[in-house]
Amino acid sequence: MKNLKLIFLALGCMAALSLTSCLKDSDDDYNNGLTPAQISQCYNAVKGSYTGKLVYPSSDTKYGYTDTIDVSWSIGADTMLVINSFSSKVIAEQIKDTELKEALLQEEQLSVLKNYLHFIKNDSEVQFLLAPQTIEFPVFYKDKTHTLSVIFWYNDYSFGYKTVSTGTMGGQLVMAYAFLDGDERVNYFNSTASYANIPMIFSTNLGEK
């Protein structure tokens, strides 16, 4: 098997470099906007359904620092990238409150993660920024059912691409905040009111051997 820690770190570096290059190379596009024709070309290049892997940080696996799950996503007529069956297991790994973490792990919950797309480059690689929407999970915690809400960083933090020649699609999502029942005074990712920075990578071209 591949060492997922190395995969995660390598892809993270590549993603960061790719985004920096992308924003630099397409600065005019990003500031002035693609033409309607270019946006249509971008959409036609990326629309469809995909399956792949999601790699996320983990402190309690045989791989040491990351784990991976199967995911599927699609881009439809509403020009949104929709990740199906986003697992509460991914969220639980980042929760600092032990009791809340165990409550999330006891029964896996699934949610749909919707991401608005903002195309920024139309070339041999279509590149886009992602604006993930808040997702929610029910959780039984301290003898009561609560709603755990998770919000993400967007723009330069969450982004994606599709390589036209190979059909490979991938991207990065960065979780920022987890709170219960609408109370944002406590971020359960880091036990303070400040934002966290928890990246995850999804790709159609990522697996284990």
PDB file of C-alpha atoms in Angstrom:
ATOM      1  CA  MET A   1       0.000   0.000   0.000  1.00  0.00           C
ATOM      2  CA  LYS A   2       1.033   3.538  -0.545  1.00  0.00           C
ATOM      3  CA  ASN A   3       1.922   5.610   2.470  1.00  0.00           C
ATOM      4  CA  LEU A   4      -1.103   7.890   2.746  1.00  0.00           C
ATOM      5  CA  LYS A   5       0.776  10.341   4.931  1.00  0.00           C
ATOM      6  CA  LEU A   6       3.232  10.971   2.111  1.00  0.00           C
ATOM      7  CA  ILE A   7       0.446  11.083  -0.451  1.00  0.00           C
ATOM      8  CA  PHE A   8      -1.447  13.641   1.583  1.00  0.00           C
ATOM      9  CA  LEU A   9       1.582  15.846   2.163  1.00  0.00           C
ATOM     10  CA  ALA A  10       2.708  15.602  -1.445  1.00  0.00           C
ATOM     11  CA  LEU A  11      -0.720  16.355  -2.851  1.00  0.00           C
ATOM     12  CA  GLY A  12      -1.147  19.170  -0.365  1.00  0.00           C
ATOM     13  CA  CYS A  13       2.064  20.777  -1.554  1.00  0.00           C
ATOM     14  CA  MET A  14       1.135  20.207  -5.183  1.00  0.00           C
ATOM     15  CA  ALA A  15      -2.313  21.656  -4.618  1.00  0.00           C
ATOM     16  CA  ALA A  16      -0.917  24.736  -2.930  1.00  0.00           C
ATOM     17  CA  LEU A  17       1.625  25.245  -5.711  1.00  0.00           C
ATOM     18  CA  SER A  18      -0.992  24.613  -8.366  1.00  0.00           C
ATOM     19  CA  LEU A  19      -3.332  27.169  -6.863  1.00  0.00           C
ATOM     20  CA  THR A  20      -0.590  29.777  -6.544  1.00  0.00           C
ATOM     21  CA  SER A  21       0.400  29.187 -10.143  1.00  0.00           C
ATOM     22  CA  CYS A  22      -3.214  29.192 -11.218  1.00  0.00           C
ATOM     23  CA  LEU A  23      -3.999  32.496  -9.573  1.00  0.00           C
ATOM     24  CA  LYS A  24      -0.832  34.021 -10.966  1.00  0.00           C
ATOM     25  CA  ASP A  25      -1.297  32.665 -14.485  1.00  0.00           C
ATOM     26  CA  SER A  26      -4.963  33.563 -14.649  1.00  0.00           C
ATOM     27  CA  ASP A  27      -4.771  36.849 -12.779  1.00  0.00           C
ATOM     28  CA  ASP A  28      -6.539  38.714 -15.570  1.00  0.00           C
ATOM     29  CA  ASP A  29      -9.292  36.110 -15.717  1.00  0.00           C
ATOM     30  CA  TYR A  30      -9.705  36.168 -11.955  1.00  0.00           C
ATOM     31  CA  ASN A  31      -9.898  39.948 -11.722  1.00  0.00           C
ATOM     32  CA  ASN A  32     -11.854  40.693 -14.870  1.00  0.00           C
ATOM     33  CA  GLY A  33     -13.891  37.506 -15.161  1.00  0.00           C
ATOM     34  CA  LEU A  34     -14.077  34.924 -17.912  1.00  0.00           C
ATOM     35  CA  THR A  35     -16.331  35.650 -20.841  1.00  0.00           C
ATOM     36  CA  PRO A  36     -19.727  33.918 -20.966  1.00  0.00           C
ATOM     37  CA  ALA A  37     -18.376  31.714 -23.763  1.00  0.00           C
ATOM     38  CA  GLN A  38     -15.354  30.694 -21.665  1.00  0.00           C
ATOM     39  CA  ILE A  39     -17.552  29.943 -18.664  1.00  0.00           C
ATOM     40  CA  SER A  40     -19.759  27.774 -20.873  1.00  0.00           C
ATOM     41  CA  GLN A  41     -16.686  25.913 -22.124  1.00  0.00           C
ATOM     42  CA  CYS A  42     -15.511  25.350 -18.536  1.00  0.00           C
ATOM     43  CA  TYR A  43     -18.896  24.014 -17.519  1.00  0.00           C
ATOM     44  CA  ASN A  44     -19.119  21.659 -20.490  1.00  0.00           C
ATOM     45  CA  ALA A  45     -15.638  20.341 -19.661  1.00  0.00           C
ATOM     46  CA  VAL A  46     -16.409  19.511 -16.020  1.00  0.00           C
ATOM     47  CA  LYS A  47     -20.102  18.568 -15.939  1.00  0.00           C
ATOM     48  CA  GLY A  48     -20.912  14.962 -15.129  1.00  0.00           C
ATOM     49  CA  SER A  49     -20.540  12.399 -12.361  1.00  0.00           C
ATOM     50  CA  TYR A  50     -17.294  11.241 -10.756  1.00  0.00           C
ATOM     51  CA  THR A  51     -16.016   8.720  -8.230  1.00  0.00           C
ATOM     52  CA  GLY A  52     -12.757   8.786  -6.321  1.00  0.00           C
ATOM     53  CA  LYS A  53     -11.124   9.065  -2.923  1.00  0.00           C
ATOM     54  CA  LEU A  54     -11.198  11.653  -0.171  1.00  0.00           C
ATOM     55  CA  VAL A  55      -8.038  11.865   1.938  1.00  0.00           C
ATOM     56  CA  TYR A  56      -8.399  13.516   5.323  1.00  0.00           C
ATOM     57  CA  PRO A  57      -6.232  14.026   8.432  1.00  0.00           C
ATOM     58  CA  SER A  58      -6.493  11.284  11.024  1.00  0.00           C
ATOM     59  CA  SER A  59      -4.583  10.564  14.221  1.00  0.00           C
ATOM     60  CA  ASP A  60      -5.880   7.073  14.879  1.00  0.00           C
ATOM     61  CA  THR A  61      -5.220   4.826  11.882  1.00  0.00           C
ATOM     62  CA  LYS A  62      -2.603   2.320  10.825  1.00  0.00           C
ATOM     63  CA  TYR A  63      -1.399   4.888   8.290  1.00  0.00           C
ATOM     64  CA  GLY A  64      -0.513   7.271  11.102  1.00  0.00           C
ATOM     65  CA  TYR A  65      -1.708  10.670   9.961  1.00  0.00           C
ATOM     66  CA  THR A  66      -4.298  10.306   7.211  1.00  0.00           C
ATOM     67  CA  ASP A  67      -7.147   8.076   6.182  1.00  0.00           C
ATOM     68  CA  THR A  68      -9.193   7.736   3.007  1.00  0.00           C
ATOM     69  CA  ILE A  69     -12.798   7.031   2.076  1.00  0.00           C
ATOM     70  CA  ASP A  70     -14.618   6.459  -1.205  1.00  0.00           C
ATOM     71  CA  VAL A  71     -16.612   9.455  -2.432  1.00  0.00           C
ATOM     72  CA  SER A  72     -18.701  10.413  -5.424  1.00  0.00           C
ATOM     73  CA  TRP A  73     -19.578  13.847  -6.717  1.00  0.00           C
ATOM     74  CA  SER A  74     -21.303  15.491  -9.632  1.00  0.00           C
ATOM     75  CA  ILE A  75     -21.578  18.822 -11.435  1.00  0.00           C
ATOM     76  CA  GLY A  76     -24.997  19.439 -12.899  1.00  0.00           C
ATOM     77  CA  ALA A  77     -27.057  22.133 -14.595  1.00  0.00           C
ATOM     78  CA  ASP A  78     -27.023  24.298 -11.457  1.00  0.00           C
ATOM     79  CA  THR A  79     -23.217  24.606 -11.816  1.00  0.00           C
ATOM     80  CA  MET A  80     -22.593  23.267  -8.343  1.00  0.00           C
ATOM     81  CA  LEU A  81     -20.161  20.549  -7.354  1.00  0.00           C
ATOM     82  CA  VAL A  82     -22.124  18.225  -5.088  1.00  0.00           C
ATOM     83  CA  ILE A  83     -20.293  15.674  -2.949  1.00  0.00           C
ATOM     84  CA  ASN A  84     -22.662  12.850  -2.111  1.00  0.00           C
ATOM     85  CA  SER A  85     -22.673  11.044   1.231  1.00  0.00           C
ATOM     86  CA  PHE A  86     -20.112  13.206   3.020  1.00  0.00           C
ATOM     87  CA  SER A  87     -19.368  11.148   6.139  1.00  0.00           C
ATOM     88  CA  SER A  88     -19.504  12.344   9.749  1.00  0.00           C
ATOM     89  CA  LYS A  89     -16.441  10.110  10.237  1.00  0.00           C
ATOM     90  CA  VAL A  90     -14.348  12.766   8.518  1.00  0.00           C
ATOM     91  CA  ILE A  91     -15.675  15.390  10.934  1.00  0.00           C
ATOM     92  CA  ALA A  92     -15.262  13.211  14.026  1.00  0.00           C
ATOM     93  CA  GLU A  93     -11.530  12.820  13.457  1.00  0.00           C
ATOM     94  CA  GLN A  94     -11.068  16.557  14.040  1.00  0.00           C
ATOM     95  CA  ILE A  95     -13.289  17.026  17.107  1.00  0.00           C
ATOM     96  CA  LYS A  96     -11.377  17.811  20.307  1.00  0.00           C
ATOM     97  CA  ASP A  97     -14.220  17.051  22.722  1.00  0.00           C
ATOM     98  CA  THR A  98     -13.822  13.309  23.403  1.00  0.00           C
ATOM     99  CA  GLU A  99     -17.456  12.681  24.254  1.00  0.00           C
ATOM    100  CA  LEU A 100     -18.715  14.481  21.154  1.00  0.00           C
ATOM    101  CA  LYS A 101     -16.184  12.655  18.979  1.00  0.00           C
ATOM    102  CA  GLU A 102     -17.340   9.278  20.297  1.00  0.00           C
ATOM    103  CA  ALA A 103     -20.957  10.236  19.733  1.00  0.00           C
ATOM    104  CA  LEU A 104     -20.188  10.996  16.081  1.00  0.00           C
ATOM    105  CA  LEU A 105     -18.261   7.753  15.644  1.00  0.00           C
ATOM    106  CA  GLN A 106     -20.932   5.541  17.225  1.00  0.00           C
ATOM    107  CA  GLU A 107     -23.295   5.947  14.300  1.00  0.00           C
ATOM    108  CA  GLU A 108     -22.035   7.248  10.970  1.00  0.00           C
ATOM    109  CA  GLN A 109     -24.149  10.038   9.510  1.00  0.00           C
ATOM    110  CA  LEU A 110     -24.107  11.128   5.886  1.00  0.00           C
ATOM    111  CA  SER A 111     -24.723  14.582   4.475  1.00  0.00           C
ATOM    112  CA  VAL A 112     -24.654  16.203   1.041  1.00  0.00           C
ATOM    113  CA  LEU A 113     -21.972  18.861   0.623  1.00  0.00           C
ATOM    114  CA  LYS A 114     -22.823  21.470  -2.021  1.00  0.00           C
ATOM    115  CA  ASN A 115     -20.108  23.729  -3.450  1.00  0.00           C
ATOM    116  CA  TYR A 116     -20.632  26.787  -5.617  1.00  0.00           C
ATOM    117  CA  LEU A 117     -18.149  26.980  -8.495  1.00  0.00           C
ATOM    118  CA  HIS A 118     -16.271  30.035  -9.698  1.00  0.00           C
ATOM    119  CA  PHE A 119     -14.272  29.252 -12.834  1.00  0.00           C
ATOM    120  CA  ILE A 120     -10.926  31.032 -13.028  1.00  0.00           C
ATOM    121  CA  LYS A 121      -9.069  29.344 -15.872  1.00  0.00           C
ATOM    122  CA  ASN A 122     -10.007  27.693 -19.136  1.00  0.00           C
ATOM    123  CA  ASP A 123      -7.037  26.011 -20.774  1.00  0.00           C
ATOM    124  CA  SER A 124      -5.581  22.500 -20.849  1.00  0.00           C
ATOM    125  CA  GLU A 125      -6.736  22.456 -17.233  1.00  0.00           C
ATOM    126  CA  VAL A 126     -10.044  23.940 -16.106  1.00  0.00           C
ATOM    127  CA  GLN A 127      -9.584  25.485 -12.669  1.00  0.00           C
ATOM    128  CA  PHE A 128     -12.193  26.777 -10.277  1.00  0.00           C
ATOM    129  CA  LEU A 129     -12.648  28.086  -6.767  1.00  0.00           C
ATOM    130  CA  LEU A 130     -15.111  26.333  -4.464  1.00  0.00           C
ATOM    131  CA  ALA A 131     -17.488  27.885  -1.949  1.00  0.00           C
ATOM    132  CA  PRO A 132     -18.626  24.937   0.214  1.00  0.00           C
ATOM    133  CA  GLN A 133     -21.971  25.372   1.940  1.00  0.00           C
ATOM    134  CA  THR A 134     -22.561  24.604   5.619  1.00  0.00           C
ATOM    135  CA  ILE A 135     -23.397  20.965   6.325  1.00  0.00           C
ATOM    136  CA  GLU A 136     -25.197  19.591   9.387  1.00  0.00           C
ATOM    137  CA  PHE A 137     -25.232  16.303  11.271  1.00  0.00           C
ATOM    138  CA  PRO A 138     -27.581  15.174  14.065  1.00  0.00           C
ATOM    139  CA  VAL A 139     -25.655  13.907  17.093  1.00  0.00           C
ATOM    140  CA  PHE A 140     -26.773  12.509  20.457  1.00  0.00           C
ATOM    141  CA  TYR A 141     -24.515  14.227  22.981  1.00  0.00           C
ATOM    142  CA  LYS A 142     -24.919  14.774  26.726  1.00  0.00           C
ATOM    143  CA  ASP A 143     -28.313  13.005  26.784  1.00  0.00           C
ATOM    144  CA  LYS A 144     -29.772  15.179  24.056  1.00  0.00           C
ATOM    145  CA  THR A 145     -29.923  15.289  20.279  1.00  0.00           C
ATOM    146  CA  HIS A 146     -28.027  18.280  18.890  1.00  0.00           C
ATOM    147  CA  THR A 147     -27.239  19.661  15.449  1.00  0.00           C
ATOM    148  CA  LEU A 148     -23.555  19.857  14.603  1.00  0.00           C
ATOM    149  CA  SER A 149     -22.880  22.440  11.889  1.00  0.00           C
ATOM    150  CA  VAL A 150     -19.640  22.528   9.906  1.00  0.00           C
ATOM    151  CA  ILE A 151     -18.456  25.483   7.840  1.00  0.00           C
ATOM    152  CA  PHE A 152     -15.552  25.634   5.385  1.00  0.00           C
ATOM    153  CA  TRP A 153     -13.027  28.105   4.133  1.00  0.00           C
ATOM    154  CA  TYR A 154     -13.682  29.202   0.553  1.00  0.00           C
ATOM    155  CA  ASN A 155     -12.042  31.067  -2.352  1.00  0.00           C
ATOM    156  CA  ASP A 156      -8.251  30.562  -2.211  1.00  0.00           C
ATOM    157  CA  TYR A 157      -8.561  27.774   0.381  1.00  0.00           C
ATOM    158  CA  SER A 158     -11.069  25.464  -1.319  1.00  0.00           C
ATOM    159  CA  PHE A 159     -10.582  24.873  -5.035  1.00  0.00           C
ATOM    160  CA  GLY A 160     -10.543  22.272  -7.786  1.00  0.00           C
ATOM    161  CA  TYR A 161      -9.424  21.411 -11.298  1.00  0.00           C
ATOM    162  CA  LYS A 162      -9.971  19.051 -14.205  1.00  0.00           C
ATOM    163  CA  THR A 163      -7.197  18.079 -16.592  1.00  0.00           C
ATOM    164  CA  VAL A 164      -8.845  17.968 -20.005  1.00  0.00           C
ATOM    165  CA  SER A 165      -6.412  15.495 -21.606  1.00  0.00           C
ATOM    166  CA  THR A 166      -6.716  12.831 -18.896  1.00  0.00           C
ATOM    167  CA  GLY A 167     -10.136  13.556 -17.412  1.00  0.00           C
ATOM    168  CA  THR A 168      -8.603  13.632 -13.933  1.00  0.00           C
ATOM    169  CA  MET A 169     -10.513  15.801 -11.496  1.00  0.00           C
ATOM    170  CA  GLY A 170      -9.538  16.747  -7.984  1.00  0.00           C
ATOM    171  CA  GLY A 171      -9.497  19.496  -5.444  1.00  0.00           C
ATOM    172  CA  GLN A 172      -9.072  20.638  -1.884  1.00  0.00           C
ATOM    173  CA  LEU A 173     -11.613  21.487   0.799  1.00  0.00           C
ATOM    174  CA  VAL A 174     -10.649  23.163   4.067  1.00  0.00           C
ATOM    175  CA  MET A 175     -12.822  22.847   7.170  1.00  0.00           C
ATOM    176  CA  ALA A 176     -12.872  25.876   9.459  1.00  0.00           C
ATOM    177  CA  TYR A 177     -15.520  25.646  12.178  1.00  0.00           C
ATOM    178  CA  ALA A 178     -17.751  23.129  13.954  1.00  0.00           C
ATOM    179  CA  PHE A 179     -20.431  24.293  16.393  1.00  0.00           C
ATOM    180  CA  LEU A 180     -23.535  22.942  18.101  1.00  0.00           C
ATOM    181  CA  ASP A 181     -27.089  24.241  17.808  1.00  0.00           C
ATOM    182  CA  GLY A 182     -26.120  27.532  16.218  1.00  0.00           C
ATOM    183  CA  ASP A 183     -23.828  28.583  19.081  1.00  0.00           C
ATOM    184  CA  GLU A 184     -20.610  29.812  17.440  1.00  0.00           C
ATOM    185  CA  ARG A 185     -18.855  30.699  20.690  1.00  0.00           C
ATOM    186  CA  VAL A 186     -17.149  27.291  20.752  1.00  0.00           C
ATOM    187  CA  ASN A 187     -15.347  25.786  17.768  1.00  0.00           C
ATOM    188  CA  TYR A 188     -15.235  22.051  18.461  1.00  0.00           C
ATOM    189  CA  PHE A 189     -12.366  21.631  16.010  1.00  0.00           C
ATOM    190  CA  ASN A 190     -10.006  23.451  18.346  1.00  0.00           C
ATOM    191  CA  SER A 191     -12.058  24.280  21.486  1.00  0.00           C
ATOM    192  CA  THR A 192     -11.808  28.034  20.914  1.00  0.00           C
ATOM    193  CA  ALA A 193     -13.800  30.572  18.955  1.00  0.00           C
ATOM    194  CA  SER A 194     -11.006  30.895  16.366  1.00  0.00           C
ATOM    195  CA  TYR A 195     -11.038  29.234  12.958  1.00  0.00           C
ATOM    196  CA  ALA A 196      -9.304  25.951  12.222  1.00  0.00           C
ATOM    197  CA  ASN A 197      -7.464  25.045   9.027  1.00  0.00           C
ATOM    198  CA  ILE A 198      -8.147  21.384   8.206  1.00  0.00           C
ATOM    199  CA  PRO A 199      -7.515  20.437   4.551  1.00  0.00           C
ATOM    200  CA  MET A 200      -8.900  17.428   2.715  1.00  0.00           C
ATOM    201  CA  ILE A 201      -8.079  16.313  -0.820  1.00  0.00           C
ATOM    202  CA  PHE A 202     -10.457  14.572  -3.228  1.00  0.00           C
ATOM    203  CA  SER A 203      -9.416  13.051  -6.543  1.00  0.00           C
ATOM    204  CA  THR A 204     -10.508  10.643  -9.242  1.00  0.00           C
ATOM    205  CA  ASN A 205      -6.879   9.549  -9.534  1.00  0.00           C
ATOM    206  CA  LEU A 206      -6.016   8.590  -5.982  1.00  0.00           C
ATOM    207  CA  GLY A 207      -5.947   5.072  -4.662  1.00  0.00           C
ATOM    208  CA  GLU A 208      -3.985   2.443  -2.807  1.00  0.00           C
ATOM    209  CA  LYS A 209      -1.734  -0.257  -4.223  1.00  0.00           C
TER     210      LYS A 209
END
